[in-house]
Every structure is written in C-alpha cells, then in structure tokens.
mmCIF file of C-alpha atoms in Angstrom:
data_model
loop_
_atom_site.group_PDB
_atom_site.id
_atom_site.type_symbol
_atom_site.label_atom_id
_atom_site.label_comp_id
_atom_site.label_asym_id
_atom_site.label_seq_id
_atom_site.Cartn_x
_atom_site.Cartn_y
_atom_site.Cartn_z
ATOM 1 C CA MET A 1 11.623 -38.521 -25.995
ATOM 2 C CA PRO A 2 8.996 -36.650 -28.044
ATOM 3 C CA ALA A 3 10.169 -33.708 -30.143
ATOM 4 C CA MET A 4 8.126 -31.206 -28.078
ATOM 5 C CA ALA A 5 9.798 -32.280 -24.817
ATOM 6 C CA ILE A 6 13.245 -31.990 -26.416
ATOM 7 C CA ALA A 7 12.437 -28.501 -27.721
ATOM 8 C CA GLN A 8 11.217 -27.390 -24.278
ATOM 9 C CA ALA A 9 14.325 -28.798 -22.605
ATOM 10 C CA LEU A 10 16.607 -26.977 -25.044
ATOM 11 C CA HIS A 11 14.621 -23.720 -24.984
ATOM 12 C CA PRO A 12 12.680 -23.389 -21.724
ATOM 13 C CA PRO A 13 9.786 -20.912 -21.810
ATOM 14 C CA LYS A 14 10.587 -17.371 -20.725
ATOM 15 C CA PRO A 15 9.100 -16.207 -17.432
ATOM 16 C CA TYR A 16 5.847 -14.288 -17.645
ATOM 17 C CA ASN A 17 7.490 -11.107 -16.348
ATOM 18 C CA PRO A 18 11.012 -10.850 -17.798
ATOM 19 C CA GLY A 19 11.705 -7.802 -15.592
ATOM 20 C CA PHE A 20 11.263 -9.903 -12.460
ATOM 21 C CA SER A 21 14.236 -11.054 -10.448
ATOM 22 C CA CYS A 22 14.429 -12.803 -7.107
ATOM 23 C CA LYS A 23 17.314 -10.568 -6.117
ATOM 24 C CA ALA A 24 16.665 -7.468 -3.999
ATOM 25 C CA PRO A 25 15.212 -4.936 -4.492
ATOM 26 C CA PHE A 26 12.784 -7.078 -6.493
ATOM 27 C CA PRO A 27 12.339 -5.036 -9.647
ATOM 28 C CA VAL A 28 8.815 -5.592 -10.832
ATOM 29 C CA GLY A 29 9.041 -4.309 -14.369
ATOM 30 C CA ASN A 30 10.469 -1.055 -12.960
ATOM 31 C CA LYS A 31 6.918 -0.035 -12.069
ATOM 32 C CA ARG A 32 6.216 2.287 -9.184
ATOM 33 C CA TYR A 33 3.008 1.745 -7.265
ATOM 34 C CA SER A 34 1.433 2.048 -3.871
ATOM 35 C CA CYS A 35 -0.986 -0.027 -1.842
ATOM 36 C CA ILE A 36 -2.880 0.772 1.333
ATOM 37 C CA GLY A 37 -3.217 -1.345 4.462
ATOM 38 C CA LEU A 38 -5.928 -0.407 6.964
ATOM 39 C CA TYR A 39 -5.499 -1.812 10.451
ATOM 40 C CA ASN A 40 -8.953 -2.474 11.962
ATOM 41 C CA PRO A 41 -10.754 0.500 10.380
ATOM 42 C CA LYS A 42 -13.579 1.872 12.496
ATOM 43 C CA SER A 43 -16.380 2.428 10.021
ATOM 44 C CA PRO A 44 -17.565 1.934 6.456
ATOM 45 C CA GLU A 45 -17.524 5.708 5.987
ATOM 46 C CA ASN A 46 -13.781 5.691 6.647
ATOM 47 C CA VAL A 47 -13.175 2.831 4.243
ATOM 48 C CA GLY A 48 -15.396 4.383 1.567
ATOM 49 C CA SER A 49 -13.478 7.654 1.781
ATOM 50 C CA VAL A 50 -10.165 5.797 1.660
ATOM 51 C CA MET A 51 -11.338 3.960 -1.462
ATOM 52 C CA ARG A 52 -12.213 7.275 -3.072
ATOM 53 C CA ALA A 53 -8.719 8.596 -2.276
ATOM 54 C CA ALA A 54 -7.226 5.369 -3.636
ATOM 55 C CA GLY A 55 -9.035 5.962 -6.909
ATOM 56 C CA CYS A 56 -7.895 9.587 -7.102
ATOM 57 C CA TYR A 57 -4.229 8.700 -6.606
ATOM 58 C CA GLY A 58 -4.000 5.454 -8.577
ATOM 59 C CA VAL A 59 -3.490 3.044 -5.679
ATOM 60 C CA ALA A 60 -3.089 -0.582 -6.794
ATOM 61 C CA SER A 61 -5.054 -2.246 -3.971
ATOM 62 C CA VAL A 62 -6.443 -1.705 -0.478
ATOM 63 C CA PHE A 63 -6.235 -4.308 2.288
ATOM 64 C CA TYR A 64 -7.930 -4.206 5.678
ATOM 65 C CA THR A 65 -7.876 -6.197 8.916
ATOM 66 C CA GLY A 66 -10.366 -6.476 11.747
ATOM 67 C CA VAL A 67 -14.065 -7.203 12.001
ATOM 68 C CA ARG A 68 -15.572 -3.759 12.556
ATOM 69 C CA TYR A 69 -15.607 -2.849 8.869
ATOM 70 C CA GLU A 70 -16.672 -6.351 7.830
ATOM 71 C CA ARG A 71 -19.819 -6.058 9.967
ATOM 72 C CA ALA A 72 -20.896 -2.809 8.316
ATOM 73 C CA ARG A 73 -19.475 -2.954 4.815
ATOM 74 C CA ASP A 74 -22.887 -2.981 3.146
ATOM 75 C CA PHE A 75 -23.133 0.681 4.085
ATOM 76 C CA ILE A 76 -19.939 1.691 2.267
ATOM 77 C CA THR A 77 -19.751 5.323 1.154
ATOM 78 C CA ASP A 78 -17.629 4.724 -1.920
ATOM 79 C CA THR A 79 -19.812 6.959 -4.104
ATOM 80 C CA LYS A 80 -17.450 6.694 -7.076
ATOM 81 C CA LYS A 81 -17.636 2.867 -6.931
ATOM 82 C CA VAL A 82 -13.836 2.665 -6.909
ATOM 83 C CA HIS A 83 -14.107 -0.807 -5.358
ATOM 84 C CA HIS A 84 -15.056 -2.032 -8.852
ATOM 85 C CA ASP A 85 -11.593 -1.002 -10.122
ATOM 86 C CA ILE A 86 -9.347 -1.317 -7.077
ATOM 87 C CA PRO A 87 -9.403 -4.522 -5.034
ATOM 88 C CA LEU A 88 -10.585 -4.109 -1.423
ATOM 89 C CA ILE A 89 -9.401 -7.244 0.353
ATOM 90 C CA GLY A 90 -10.039 -8.371 3.925
ATOM 91 C CA ILE A 91 -7.107 -10.191 5.513
ATOM 92 C CA ASP A 92 -6.290 -11.356 9.032
ATOM 93 C CA ASP A 93 -2.656 -10.142 8.991
ATOM 94 C CA LEU A 94 -1.190 -7.353 6.851
ATOM 95 C CA LYS A 95 2.213 -9.064 6.925
ATOM 96 C CA LYS A 96 0.786 -11.892 4.828
ATOM 97 C CA ILE A 97 -0.052 -9.671 1.861
ATOM 98 C CA LEU A 98 3.078 -7.558 1.444
ATOM 99 C CA PRO A 99 3.214 -7.144 -2.337
ATOM 100 C CA LEU A 100 6.433 -8.235 -4.004
ATOM 101 C CA GLY A 101 9.093 -5.565 -3.686
ATOM 102 C CA CYS A 102 6.951 -3.257 -1.547
ATOM 103 C CA THR A 103 8.316 -1.368 1.422
ATOM 104 C CA PRO A 104 5.922 -1.382 4.394
ATOM 105 C CA VAL A 105 5.488 2.172 5.719
ATOM 106 C CA ALA A 106 3.575 2.811 8.954
ATOM 107 C CA VAL A 107 1.810 6.153 9.203
ATOM 108 C CA GLU A 108 1.614 6.942 12.899
ATOM 109 C CA LEU A 109 2.368 9.822 15.247
ATOM 110 C CA VAL A 110 4.941 8.164 17.509
ATOM 111 C CA GLU A 111 8.369 9.032 18.822
ATOM 112 C CA GLY A 112 11.067 8.325 16.253
ATOM 113 C CA ALA A 113 8.754 8.678 13.242
ATOM 114 C CA ARG A 114 9.993 10.774 10.330
ATOM 115 C CA PRO A 115 8.018 13.891 9.335
ATOM 116 C CA LEU A 116 6.260 13.351 6.004
ATOM 117 C CA PRO A 117 7.643 16.555 4.388
ATOM 118 C CA GLU A 118 11.183 15.176 4.838
ATOM 119 C CA TYR A 119 10.349 11.658 3.672
ATOM 120 C CA THR A 120 11.484 10.154 0.380
ATOM 121 C CA HIS A 121 8.889 7.621 -0.698
ATOM 122 C CA PRO A 122 9.908 4.122 -1.821
ATOM 123 C CA ASP A 123 9.162 3.209 -5.435
ATOM 124 C CA ARG A 124 6.742 0.511 -4.253
ATOM 125 C CA ALA A 125 5.052 1.151 -0.932
ATOM 126 C CA LEU A 126 2.443 -0.431 1.292
ATOM 127 C CA TYR A 127 1.248 2.445 3.496
ATOM 128 C CA ILE A 128 -0.295 1.122 6.705
ATOM 129 C CA PHE A 129 -2.785 3.265 8.628
ATOM 130 C CA GLY A 130 -4.322 2.652 12.041
ATOM 131 C CA PRO A 131 -7.937 3.270 13.070
ATOM 132 C CA GLU A 132 -9.242 6.701 14.034
ATOM 133 C CA ASP A 133 -9.918 5.553 17.579
ATOM 134 C CA GLY A 134 -6.599 3.812 18.172
ATOM 135 C CA SER A 135 -3.055 3.295 17.004
ATOM 136 C CA LEU A 136 -1.008 0.779 15.107
ATOM 137 C CA ASP A 137 0.354 -1.963 17.344
ATOM 138 C CA LYS A 138 4.048 -1.722 18.144
ATOM 139 C CA GLU A 139 4.490 -5.102 16.436
ATOM 140 C CA ILE A 140 3.257 -3.621 13.150
ATOM 141 C CA ARG A 141 5.392 -0.482 13.499
ATOM 142 C CA ASP A 142 8.450 -2.638 14.211
ATOM 143 C CA TRP A 143 7.734 -4.755 11.124
ATOM 144 C CA CYS A 144 7.535 -1.691 8.883
ATOM 145 C CA GLU A 145 10.771 -0.447 7.340
ATOM 146 C CA ASP A 146 9.716 3.191 7.787
ATOM 147 C CA VAL A 147 7.417 5.079 10.141
ATOM 148 C CA VAL A 148 6.223 8.534 9.109
ATOM 149 C CA TYR A 149 3.885 11.112 10.586
ATOM 150 C CA ILE A 150 2.073 14.193 9.347
ATOM 151 C CA PRO A 151 3.105 17.214 11.428
ATOM 152 C CA THR A 152 -0.181 18.790 12.531
ATOM 153 C CA THR A 153 -1.386 20.478 15.694
ATOM 154 C CA GLY A 154 -4.243 18.008 16.092
ATOM 155 C CA CYS A 155 -5.438 14.603 14.976
ATOM 156 C CA MET A 156 -6.653 13.952 11.431
ATOM 157 C CA ASN A 157 -9.268 11.401 10.493
ATOM 158 C CA LEU A 158 -8.295 8.271 8.584
ATOM 159 C CA ALA A 159 -9.392 9.415 5.126
ATOM 160 C CA ALA A 160 -7.713 12.812 5.502
ATOM 161 C CA THR A 161 -4.477 11.124 6.554
ATOM 162 C CA VAL A 162 -4.573 8.765 3.564
ATOM 163 C CA ASN A 163 -5.220 11.703 1.215
ATOM 164 C CA VAL A 164 -2.298 13.709 2.602
ATOM 165 C CA VAL A 165 0.162 10.797 2.347
ATOM 166 C CA LEU A 166 -0.903 9.933 -1.194
ATOM 167 C CA TYR A 167 -0.824 13.585 -2.266
ATOM 168 C CA ASP A 168 2.679 13.923 -0.810
ATOM 169 C CA ARG A 169 3.768 10.917 -2.863
ATOM 170 C CA LEU A 170 2.221 12.428 -6.001
ATOM 171 C CA ALA A 171 3.570 15.942 -5.364
ATOM 172 C CA LYS A 172 7.113 14.665 -4.907
ATOM 173 C CA GLY A 173 6.737 12.851 -8.227
ATOM 174 C CA ASN A 174 10.095 11.505 -9.316
ATOM 175 C CA ASN A 175 11.600 12.179 -5.901
ATOM 176 C CA THR A 176 11.624 8.522 -4.906
ATOM 177 C CA ARG A 177 14.468 6.359 -3.709
ATOM 178 C CA SER A 178 15.485 5.216 -7.182
ATOM 179 C CA GLY A 179 15.358 8.736 -8.612
ATOM 180 C CA PRO A 180 13.725 9.935 -11.807
ATOM 181 C CA LYS A 181 12.513 7.538 -14.473
ATOM 182 C CA TYR A 182 12.270 8.778 -18.052
#
C-alpha cells in the first residue's frame, strides 16, 4: 500500500464544514439565514420587488415555482440588480429545495395560522409565499412546520408581505428559537 493511502487511512480528511452534523437540528456553522420560496408568482414586477426586498434584508436565495413568471422574466423590475448577488432559482417543487436545517414557514391568511407579531422566527427559515391572485395549496401549508399571517384589515401585495415578514425577522433580532448569539 502506498504511503499516501496509509496516511489517508490513518488520518482521514476533515469535512469541509466542521460545524456540520447530520443530527437534528442540523447546525450549519451556527449561521442564521433566511430564504424565500414563491409559489407561482403572478408577474415579473412582483418577483423584481421581492428580489429588492431580499437584497435589503440579506436573504440567502429566492426560489420560485410555476410558469407565469418564467414567461415574463425578461421584464423583471429588479432595479438594484440584486439577482446578480442573490440566486433566483426556478424549481418545479419547493419541497425539493429545502435548504439544510431550514424550517419551512408558510405565510398565508388561513384559520390556525399564528399572527406574525407573536411569532418567534426559526434560526434558518424558508418563508413560502403564495401568489397575489391565489393562495398556497393546502398540501404546501401542511408540509410547512409553521404557518403565519400578517394581521391586517385587507390584503397586501406579494412584495409588501415579503417586506413585512423580513422586517419582522430583522426587528426581532436575536429573538429566535435558539436565543441570542454573541
């Protein structure tokens, strides 16, 4: 056996991310982050405004399903060109892209949803938003660990809803499930 193979057998290489563990709750270097999932967004204006919000609040990535946005994405209104810094990824099923250690959170005004002001955000969240002209399917809401809503007297558009949820996360700062990090 060559000396290199013996050395590797005696001292296997360390994993790329030493903070990673396969045990729940999947600590990913103790980093907090959020991602956005858009379920069949209606228009490129909506997606462009969501991308701008994502850039303002440091979102890691944005995923979307459906064909309506795909047909019109050349007309995106992302005036800050955030899509150059934050991945915008089309996918057929949001369940397939759940980032490691993320908690899926549906944002939808439905019975049983928790009001956003009372909600404690997970350290790593995938916030899933429905289209302006529809709702999230029950299958998606059932898959999500949490369902929250913004208590308003009327409907908000998609970008406004994303901004409010991300601002709430920012404003609550260290008030996440694992508590403060110093």
